[in-house]
CSV table of C-alpha atoms and ligand atoms in Angstrom, one decimal:
chain,number,residue,atom,x,y,z
A,335,MET,CA,95.7,50.3,118.6
A,336,GLN,CA,96.9,53.6,119.9
A,337,THR,CA,97.8,53.7,123.6
A,338,LYS,CA,97.2,56.9,125.6
A,339,LYS,CA,100.2,58.1,127.7
A,340,HIS,CA,98.3,61.2,129.1
A,341,SER,CA,94.6,61.7,129.7
A,342,ARG,CA,94.5,65.4,129.0
A,343,ASN,CA,92.1,66.8,126.4
A,344,PRO,CA,94.3,69.1,124.3
A,345,THR,CA,91.6,71.5,123.1
A,346,ALA,CA,89.3,71.7,126.1
A,347,PHE,CA,90.7,75.1,127.0
A,348,MET,CA,89.1,76.7,124.0
A,349,LYS,CA,85.6,76.1,125.2
A,350,GLU,CA,86.5,76.8,128.9
A,351,GLU,CA,88.2,80.1,128.2
A,352,TYR,CA,85.5,81.2,125.9
A,353,GLN,CA,82.8,80.4,128.4
A,354,ASP,CA,84.6,82.4,131.0
A,355,LEU,CA,84.5,85.5,128.7
A,356,VAL,CA,80.8,84.9,128.1
A,357,THR,CA,80.2,84.7,131.9
A,358,LYS,CA,82.0,88.0,132.5
A,359,GLY,CA,80.4,89.7,129.5
A,360,PHE,CA,83.7,90.3,127.8
A,361,ASP,CA,83.0,88.2,124.7
A,362,TRP,CA,82.6,89.7,121.2
A,363,ARG,CA,79.3,89.2,119.4
A,364,LEU,CA,79.6,90.1,115.8
A,365,ARG,CA,77.1,92.2,114.0
A,366,THR,CA,76.9,91.7,110.3
A,367,LEU,CA,76.5,94.3,107.6
A,368,THR,CA,74.5,93.4,104.5
A,369,SER,CA,75.1,96.7,102.8
A,370,GLY,CA,78.1,99.0,102.3
A,371,SER,CA,79.3,101.0,105.3
A,372,ASP,CA,77.0,104.0,104.5
A,373,PRO,CA,75.5,106.5,107.0
A,374,ARG,CA,72.3,104.6,106.7
A,375,CYS,CA,73.0,100.9,106.3
A,376,LEU,CA,71.8,97.4,107.0
A,377,VAL,CA,73.1,95.7,110.1
A,378,ASP,CA,71.8,92.2,110.9
A,379,GLY,CA,69.0,92.9,108.4
A,380,LYS,CA,67.8,96.1,110.1
A,381,LYS,CA,68.0,99.6,108.7
A,382,VAL,CA,70.1,101.7,111.0
A,383,ILE,CA,72.0,104.9,111.3
A,384,MET,CA,75.7,104.0,111.4
A,385,LEU,CA,77.4,105.7,114.3
A,386,CYS,CA,80.4,103.5,115.0
A,387,SER,CA,82.5,103.1,111.8
A,388,ASN,CA,85.9,104.8,111.2
A,389,ASN,CA,84.9,105.7,107.7
A,390,TYR,CA,84.9,109.4,108.6
A,391,LEU,CA,84.5,110.8,105.1
A,392,ASN,CA,82.4,107.9,103.8
A,393,LEU,CA,85.1,107.3,101.1
A,394,ALA,CA,84.6,103.5,101.4
A,395,THR,CA,81.6,103.8,99.0
A,396,HIS,CA,82.7,107.0,97.1
A,397,PRO,CA,82.0,106.3,93.4
A,398,LYS,CA,85.5,107.5,92.3
A,399,VAL,CA,87.2,105.2,94.9
A,400,VAL,CA,85.0,102.2,94.0
A,401,LYS,CA,85.6,102.8,90.3
A,402,ALA,CA,89.4,102.9,90.8
A,403,ALA,CA,89.3,99.6,92.5
A,404,LEU,CA,87.2,98.0,89.7
A,405,ASP,CA,89.4,99.4,86.9
A,406,ALA,CA,92.6,98.3,88.5
A,407,THR,CA,91.2,94.8,89.3
A,408,THR,CA,90.2,94.4,85.7
A,409,ARG,CA,93.6,95.4,84.5
A,410,TYR,CA,95.8,93.7,87.1
A,411,GLY,CA,93.6,90.9,88.5
A,412,ALA,CA,92.4,90.0,91.9
A,413,GLY,CA,95.7,89.1,93.6
A,414,SER,CA,99.3,90.3,93.3
A,415,GLY,CA,101.0,86.9,93.2
A,416,SER,CA,103.8,87.5,95.7
A,417,VAL,CA,105.3,89.6,98.4
A,418,ARG,CA,106.6,92.9,97.1
A,419,PRO,CA,110.3,92.2,97.4
A,420,ILE,CA,109.9,89.2,95.0
A,421,ALA,CA,107.3,89.5,92.3
A,422,GLY,CA,104.4,91.4,93.9
A,423,ASN,CA,105.4,95.0,93.4
A,424,MET,CA,103.1,96.5,90.9
A,425,ALA,CA,103.2,100.0,89.3
A,426,VAL,CA,100.1,101.0,91.4
A,427,HIS,CA,102.1,100.3,94.6
A,428,ASP,CA,104.9,102.5,93.5
A,429,GLU,CA,102.6,105.3,92.5
A,430,LEU,CA,100.6,105.1,95.7
A,431,GLU,CA,103.8,105.5,97.8
A,432,LYS,CA,104.6,108.7,95.8
A,433,ARG,CA,101.1,110.0,96.5
A,434,ILE,CA,101.3,109.2,100.2
A,435,ALA,CA,104.6,111.1,100.5
A,436,TRP,CA,103.0,114.0,98.7
A,437,PHE,CA,100.0,113.8,101.0
A,438,LYS,CA,102.1,113.8,104.2
A,439,LYS,CA,104.7,116.3,102.8
A,440,THR,CA,107.5,113.8,103.4
A,441,GLU,CA,110.4,112.6,101.1
A,442,ALA,CA,109.1,109.1,100.9
A,443,SER,CA,106.8,106.4,102.2
A,444,LEU,CA,106.3,102.7,102.4
A,445,PHE,CA,102.9,101.0,102.0
A,446,TYR,CA,102.1,98.0,104.2
A,447,GLN,CA,99.3,95.5,104.4
A,448,SER,CA,97.7,97.3,107.4
A,449,GLY,CA,98.4,99.8,110.1
A,450,TYR,CA,98.9,96.8,112.4
A,451,ALA,CA,101.5,95.4,110.1
A,452,VAL,CA,103.5,98.7,110.3
A,453,ASN,CA,103.5,98.8,114.0
A,454,ALA,CA,104.3,95.1,114.4
A,455,GLY,CA,107.0,95.2,111.7
A,456,LEU,CA,108.7,98.5,112.0
A,457,ILE,CA,108.8,99.3,115.7
A,458,PRO,CA,110.9,96.3,116.7
A,459,GLN,CA,113.4,97.3,114.0
A,460,LEU,CA,113.7,100.9,115.0
A,461,ALA,CA,114.6,100.0,118.6
A,462,GLY,CA,116.3,96.8,119.7
A,463,GLU,CA,118.8,95.6,122.2
A,464,GLY,CA,120.4,98.5,124.2
A,465,ASP,CA,117.6,100.9,123.1
A,466,PHE,CA,114.6,102.4,124.8
A,467,ILE,CA,111.0,102.7,123.7
A,468,LEU,CA,109.0,105.3,125.5
A,469,SER,CA,105.2,105.0,125.0
A,470,ASP,CA,102.1,107.0,126.1
A,471,GLU,CA,100.1,104.9,128.5
A,472,LEU,CA,97.0,105.1,126.3
A,473,ASN,CA,98.7,104.1,123.0
A,474,HIS,CA,96.9,101.7,120.7
A,475,GLY,CA,97.3,97.9,121.2
A,476,SER,CA,99.2,97.5,117.9
A,477,ILE,CA,101.9,99.8,119.2
A,478,ILE,CA,102.1,97.7,122.4
A,479,ASP,CA,102.4,94.5,120.3
A,480,GLY,CA,105.1,96.1,118.1
A,481,SER,CA,107.0,97.2,121.2
A,482,ARG,CA,106.7,93.7,122.7
A,483,LEU,CA,108.4,92.2,119.6
A,484,SER,CA,111.4,94.4,120.3
A,485,LYS,CA,114.4,93.6,122.5
A,486,ALA,CA,114.5,97.2,123.6
A,487,GLU,CA,113.7,98.3,127.2
A,488,ARG,CA,110.2,99.8,127.5
A,489,GLY,CA,108.9,102.7,129.5
A,490,ILE,CA,105.6,104.4,129.8
A,491,TYR,CA,104.8,108.0,130.4
A,492,LYS,CA,101.5,109.4,131.7
A,493,HIS,CA,98.9,110.2,129.1
A,494,SER,CA,100.0,113.2,127.1
A,495,ASP,CA,102.0,114.4,130.2
A,496,MET,CA,105.1,116.2,128.9
A,497,ALA,CA,106.6,116.7,132.4
A,498,ASP,CA,106.4,113.0,132.9
A,499,LEU,CA,107.9,112.3,129.4
A,500,GLU,CA,110.9,114.6,130.4
A,501,ARG,CA,111.2,112.9,133.8
A,502,VAL,CA,111.6,109.5,132.1
A,503,LEU,CA,114.0,110.9,129.5
A,504,ALA,CA,116.2,112.5,132.1
A,505,ASN,CA,117.7,109.1,132.9
A,506,SER,CA,118.0,107.8,129.3
A,507,GLU,CA,121.6,108.8,128.4
A,508,LYS,CA,122.8,105.2,128.6
A,509,TYR,CA,120.7,104.0,125.7
A,510,ARG,CA,122.0,103.6,122.2
A,511,ARG,CA,118.7,104.9,120.6
A,512,ILE,CA,115.5,106.3,122.1
A,513,LEU,CA,112.1,106.0,120.4
A,514,ILE,CA,109.1,108.0,121.6
A,515,ILE,CA,105.8,106.7,120.3
A,516,SER,CA,102.4,108.2,120.6
A,517,ASP,CA,99.0,108.0,119.0
A,518,GLY,CA,98.2,111.3,117.2
A,519,VAL,CA,94.5,111.0,118.1
A,520,PHE,CA,93.7,108.6,120.9
A,521,SER,CA,91.2,106.1,119.6
A,522,MET,CA,89.1,105.6,122.6
A,523,ASP,CA,88.9,109.2,124.0
A,524,GLY,CA,89.3,111.3,120.9
A,525,ASP,CA,91.9,113.7,122.4
A,526,VAL,CA,95.0,114.8,120.4
A,527,ALA,CA,98.6,114.2,121.5
A,528,PRO,CA,100.7,117.3,121.9
A,529,ALA,CA,102.8,116.2,119.0
A,530,ASP,CA,104.5,119.6,118.6
A,531,GLN,CA,105.8,119.4,122.2
A,532,ILE,CA,106.9,115.8,121.8
A,533,VAL,CA,108.9,116.7,118.7
A,534,ARG,CA,110.6,119.6,120.6
A,535,ILE,CA,111.4,117.6,123.6
A,536,ALA,CA,112.7,114.6,121.5
A,537,GLY,CA,115.0,117.1,119.8
A,538,GLU,CA,116.5,118.1,123.1
A,539,TYR,CA,117.2,114.5,124.1
A,540,GLY,CA,118.3,113.1,120.7
A,541,ALA,CA,115.2,110.8,120.5
A,542,MET,CA,113.3,109.6,117.5
A,543,VAL,CA,109.6,110.4,117.2
A,544,TYR,CA,107.0,108.0,115.9
A,545,ILE,CA,103.4,109.2,115.6
A,546,ASP,CA,100.5,106.8,114.8
A,547,ASP,CA,98.2,109.1,113.0
A,548,SER,CA,95.5,106.4,112.2
A,549,HIS,CA,92.6,108.6,113.5
A,550,GLY,CA,94.1,111.9,112.4
A,551,GLU,CA,94.3,111.4,108.6
A,552,ALA,CA,91.3,112.7,106.8
A,553,VAL,CA,90.2,114.4,110.0
A,554,LEU,CA,92.8,116.8,111.4
A,555,GLY,CA,94.4,119.8,109.6
A,556,GLU,CA,93.0,122.1,107.0
A,557,HIS,CA,93.4,119.5,104.2
A,558,GLY,CA,92.9,116.5,106.4
A,559,ARG,CA,96.6,115.5,106.3
A,560,GLY,CA,96.6,114.6,110.0
A,561,VAL,CA,98.4,115.7,113.2
A,562,GLY,CA,101.5,117.0,111.4
A,563,GLU,CA,99.4,119.5,109.5
A,564,HIS,CA,97.3,120.3,112.6
A,565,PHE,CA,100.4,121.4,114.5
A,566,HIS,CA,102.3,122.8,111.4
A,567,ILE,CA,105.1,120.3,112.0
A,568,GLU,CA,104.9,118.4,108.7
A,569,GLY,CA,108.2,116.8,107.9
A,570,LYS,CA,109.4,117.1,111.5
A,571,ILE,CA,108.1,113.8,112.7
A,572,ASP,CA,110.7,111.0,112.1
A,573,VAL,CA,108.1,108.3,111.4
A,574,GLU,CA,104.5,109.2,110.5
A,575,MET,CA,102.6,106.0,110.6
A,576,GLY,CA,99.1,105.9,109.2
A,577,THR,CA,96.4,103.8,107.7
A,578,PHE,CA,93.9,103.8,104.8
A,579,SER,CA,91.4,101.8,106.9
A,580,LYS,CA,89.9,104.8,108.8
A,581,GLY,CA,89.1,108.2,107.3
A,582,LEU,CA,90.5,107.2,103.9
A,583,GLY,CA,88.0,104.5,103.5
A,584,VAL,CA,90.0,101.6,102.1
A,585,VAL,CA,92.7,99.4,103.9
A,586,GLY,CA,96.5,99.4,104.2
A,587,GLY,CA,99.0,101.0,106.4
A,588,PHE,CA,102.0,103.2,105.7
A,589,ALA,CA,105.1,104.7,107.2
A,590,ALA,CA,106.0,108.2,105.8
A,591,GLY,CA,109.3,110.0,106.4
A,592,SER,CA,112.8,110.3,104.8
A,593,ASN,CA,114.3,108.2,102.0
A,594,ASP,CA,116.5,106.7,104.7
A,595,LEU,CA,113.4,105.6,106.6
A,596,ARG,CA,111.9,104.0,103.5
A,597,ASN,CA,115.1,102.1,102.6
A,598,PHE,CA,115.5,100.9,106.2
A,599,ALA,CA,111.8,99.9,106.6
A,600,LEU,CA,111.7,98.1,103.3
A,601,ASN,CA,114.7,96.0,104.1
A,602,LYS,CA,114.0,95.3,107.7
A,603,SER,CA,110.2,95.1,108.4
A,604,ARG,CA,109.4,91.4,108.7
A,605,SER,CA,105.6,92.0,108.4
A,606,TRP,CA,106.4,93.7,105.0
A,607,LEU,CA,108.9,91.2,103.7
A,608,LEU,CA,107.1,88.1,104.7
A,609,SER,CA,103.5,88.8,103.7
A,610,ALA,CA,102.0,89.3,100.2
A,611,SER,CA,101.2,92.7,98.8
A,612,HIS,CA,97.7,94.1,98.4
A,613,PRO,CA,95.8,93.5,95.2
A,614,ALA,CA,96.1,96.3,92.8
A,615,GLY,CA,92.4,97.2,93.3
A,616,VAL,CA,93.2,98.2,96.9
A,617,ALA,CA,96.2,100.3,96.0
A,618,ALA,CA,94.3,102.0,93.2
A,619,ALA,CA,91.4,102.7,95.6
A,620,CYS,CA,93.9,104.3,98.1
A,621,ILE,CA,95.2,106.5,95.3
A,622,ALA,CA,91.7,107.6,94.4
A,623,ALA,CA,90.9,108.3,98.1
A,624,LEU,CA,93.9,110.7,98.2
A,625,GLU,CA,92.7,112.3,95.0
A,626,VAL,CA,89.3,112.9,96.5
A,627,MET,CA,90.9,114.4,99.6
A,628,GLU,CA,92.6,116.9,97.3
A,629,THR,CA,89.7,117.7,94.9
A,630,GLU,CA,86.7,117.6,97.3
A,631,PRO,CA,87.6,119.5,100.5
A,632,GLN,CA,83.9,119.7,101.4
A,633,HIS,CA,84.0,116.3,103.1
A,634,VAL,CA,86.4,117.3,105.8
A,635,LYS,CA,84.5,120.5,106.4
A,636,GLN,CA,81.2,118.7,106.7
A,637,LEU,CA,82.7,116.2,109.1
A,638,TRP,CA,83.6,119.0,111.4
A,639,GLU,CA,80.2,120.7,111.1
A,640,ASN,CA,78.5,117.4,112.0
A,641,THR,CA,81.0,116.8,114.8
A,642,HIS,CA,80.4,120.2,116.4
A,643,TYR,CA,76.6,119.8,116.2
A,644,TRP,CA,76.6,116.3,117.6
A,645,LYS,CA,78.8,117.1,120.6
A,646,LYS,CA,76.9,120.3,121.4
A,647,GLN,CA,73.5,118.5,121.3
A,648,LEU,CA,74.7,115.4,123.3
A,649,ALA,CA,76.2,117.6,126.0
A,650,SER,CA,73.1,119.7,126.2
A,651,LEU,CA,71.1,116.5,126.8
A,652,GLY,CA,73.3,116.1,129.9
A,653,PHE,CA,75.6,113.2,128.8
A,654,ASP,CA,79.2,113.0,129.9
A,655,ILE,CA,81.1,113.0,126.6
A,656,GLY,CA,84.6,113.1,127.9
A,657,ASN,CA,87.2,115.5,126.5
A,658,SER,CA,87.3,114.5,122.9
A,659,VAL,CA,88.2,117.2,120.3
A,660,THR,CA,87.7,115.0,117.3
A,661,PRO,CA,84.7,113.1,115.7
A,662,ILE,CA,85.3,110.3,118.2
A,663,THR,CA,82.6,111.0,120.7
A,664,PRO,CA,82.5,108.8,123.8
A,665,VAL,CA,79.3,108.7,125.8
A,666,MET,CA,80.4,107.6,129.2
A,667,CYS,CA,78.4,104.9,130.9
A,668,GLY,CA,80.5,103.6,133.8
A,669,GLU,CA,79.8,99.9,134.2
A,670,SER,CA,80.0,97.7,131.1
A,671,HIS,CA,76.4,96.3,131.5
A,672,THR,CA,75.1,99.8,131.3
A,673,ALA,CA,77.0,100.4,128.1
A,674,LYS,CA,75.8,97.1,126.6
A,675,LYS,CA,72.2,97.7,127.5
A,676,PHE,CA,72.3,101.3,126.2
A,677,SER,CA,73.7,100.0,122.9
A,678,ASP,CA,71.0,97.4,122.6
A,679,LEU,CA,68.3,100.0,123.2
A,680,LEU,CA,69.8,102.3,120.5
A,681,TYR,CA,70.0,99.4,118.1
A,682,GLY,CA,66.3,98.7,118.8
A,683,MET,CA,65.6,102.3,117.8
A,684,GLY,CA,67.6,102.1,114.6
A,685,VAL,CA,70.9,103.5,115.8
A,686,PHE,CA,74.1,101.4,115.5
A,687,ALA,CA,76.5,102.6,118.2
A,688,PHE,CA,78.9,100.0,119.7
A,689,PRO,CA,79.7,99.7,123.4
A,690,ILE,CA,83.4,99.8,124.3
A,691,VAL,CA,84.2,97.8,127.5
A,692,PHE,CA,87.2,96.4,129.3
A,693,PRO,CA,89.9,95.5,128.3
A,694,MET,CA,89.8,98.3,125.7
A,695,VAL,CA,89.0,100.8,128.4
A,696,ALA,CA,89.2,100.6,132.2
A,697,ARG,CA,86.5,98.4,133.9
A,698,ASP,CA,84.6,101.4,135.2
A,699,ARG,CA,85.0,103.6,132.1
A,700,ALA,CA,82.8,101.7,129.7
A,701,ARG,CA,81.2,103.8,127.0
A,702,ILE,CA,79.3,104.1,123.8
A,703,ARG,CA,81.8,105.3,121.3
A,704,SER,CA,79.9,107.3,118.8
A,705,MET,CA,81.8,108.1,115.6
A,706,ILE,CA,80.6,110.9,113.4
A,707,THR,CA,81.0,110.8,109.6
A,708,ALA,CA,80.6,113.5,106.9
A,709,GLY,CA,77.7,111.8,105.2
A,710,LEU,CA,75.3,111.9,108.1
A,711,THR,CA,72.6,114.5,107.4
A,712,ARG,CA,71.1,116.8,110.0
A,713,ALA,CA,68.0,114.6,110.0
A,714,ASP,CA,70.1,111.5,110.7
A,715,LEU,CA,71.8,113.2,113.6
A,716,ASP,CA,68.5,114.5,115.0
A,717,GLU,CA,67.0,111.1,114.8
A,718,ALA,CA,70.0,109.5,116.5
A,719,LEU,CA,69.9,112.2,119.2
A,720,SER,CA,66.3,111.5,120.1
A,721,ALA,CA,67.2,107.8,120.4
A,722,PHE,CA,70.1,108.7,122.7
A,723,GLU,CA,67.8,110.8,124.8
A,724,LYS,CA,65.2,108.0,125.2
A,725,GLY,CA,67.8,105.3,125.8
A,726,GLY,CA,69.9,107.5,128.1
A,727,LYS,CA,66.9,108.1,130.3
A,728,GLU,CA,66.0,104.5,130.4
A,729,VAL,CA,69.4,103.4,131.6
A,730,GLY,CA,69.6,106.3,134.0
A,731,LEU,CA,72.5,108.2,132.4
A,732,ILE,CA,70.5,111.5,132.1
B,437,PLP,C1,93.1,101.3,113.7
B,437,PLP,C2,94.4,101.6,114.3
B,437,PLP,C3,95.6,100.9,113.9
B,437,PLP,C4,95.5,99.7,113.0
B,437,PLP,O1,95.3,100.1,111.7
B,437,PLP,P1,94.8,99.0,110.6
B,437,PLP,O2,95.1,99.6,109.3
B,437,PLP,O3,93.3,98.8,110.8
B,437,PLP,O4,95.5,97.7,110.9
B,437,PLP,C5,96.8,101.2,114.4
B,437,PLP,N1,96.9,102.3,115.3
B,437,PLP,C6,95.8,103.0,115.7
B,437,PLP,C7,96.0,104.1,116.6
B,437,PLP,C8,94.5,102.7,115.2
B,437,PLP,O5,93.5,103.4,115.6
């Protein structure tokens, strides 16, 4: 018979910590889609207008993108069989990287399993012992995680505050390398980083610039190439990190930049080296999404028309919609229970818009983050607006 040396229950913390989250209202309750992520879709069995996906151009269900995934799957199979450095590098992966470099106007690129995998795998290699990572205070959590995996010293500058960035840089001579990291578009507020100024200031201090353009691609710039195109600084950002999981409608991350960057990243990023490559269907769908970006410019145009209309109408109803300049449109609610109640009311009226609460945003800055996509019609937007008006009155926001 087994004798017990300690009386502790080794897994009791799971239930306890979960219960604590439930009590505070910080637990995640999953909604389930039973259709594709379309402007009108099925969520928990109910027909709703989708207002919280990152699928800005609705490419996730674009026929050309879907067909590319099917064709490549038929030809190459469902899985790649290995990590890329051993036996999982397929012709579609190579081709996709050439297309990404073309899209971002860089020499080269490296395709990763996700945007998260880029930040977690590359940032700790770009800066290590004796180096300095300087990060905007509102950067995405995956940048924070990547920085935490590094042995570099870490500093924070005030949100998009270039004077504060220079203040921190002024004392940075002692470091071997300096890496400045910023989101291109900030995911919770929808404002754009002054990437042109960051590049200029970094040049003066001999620092590297890393821009996470996850919410910029397919959105910013005349051709939807992201923050580089928006500020006409293409090719001047040392590391342009991006993802296919948002506006490009598929999944997978990338780092675009020089050939030197690609060689370095490929040989050093542990997330890339130690985790299998995407199935060919994913890579082929990504290629098709970039092709659609090139041949069907109407989607980006429509995205912006919808965005302008939506923001104008919401503001005229009296909502506080923050200072977003992109399709990310926060509707400020203050306390998290207001945001949650508002979201439930909207869902009841057939509008799926998710509440964003602490710890993603400050405790008193809870919001409904409405996300506009190109495929929403004027009728969809008007129907959603009338739900926002009714719900907003009921929770006392307007
Ligand atoms: C979504 C997002 C990521 C993660 O991208 P995935 O491809 O979904 O892993 C990284 N950074 C920012 C700013 C993001 O918005």
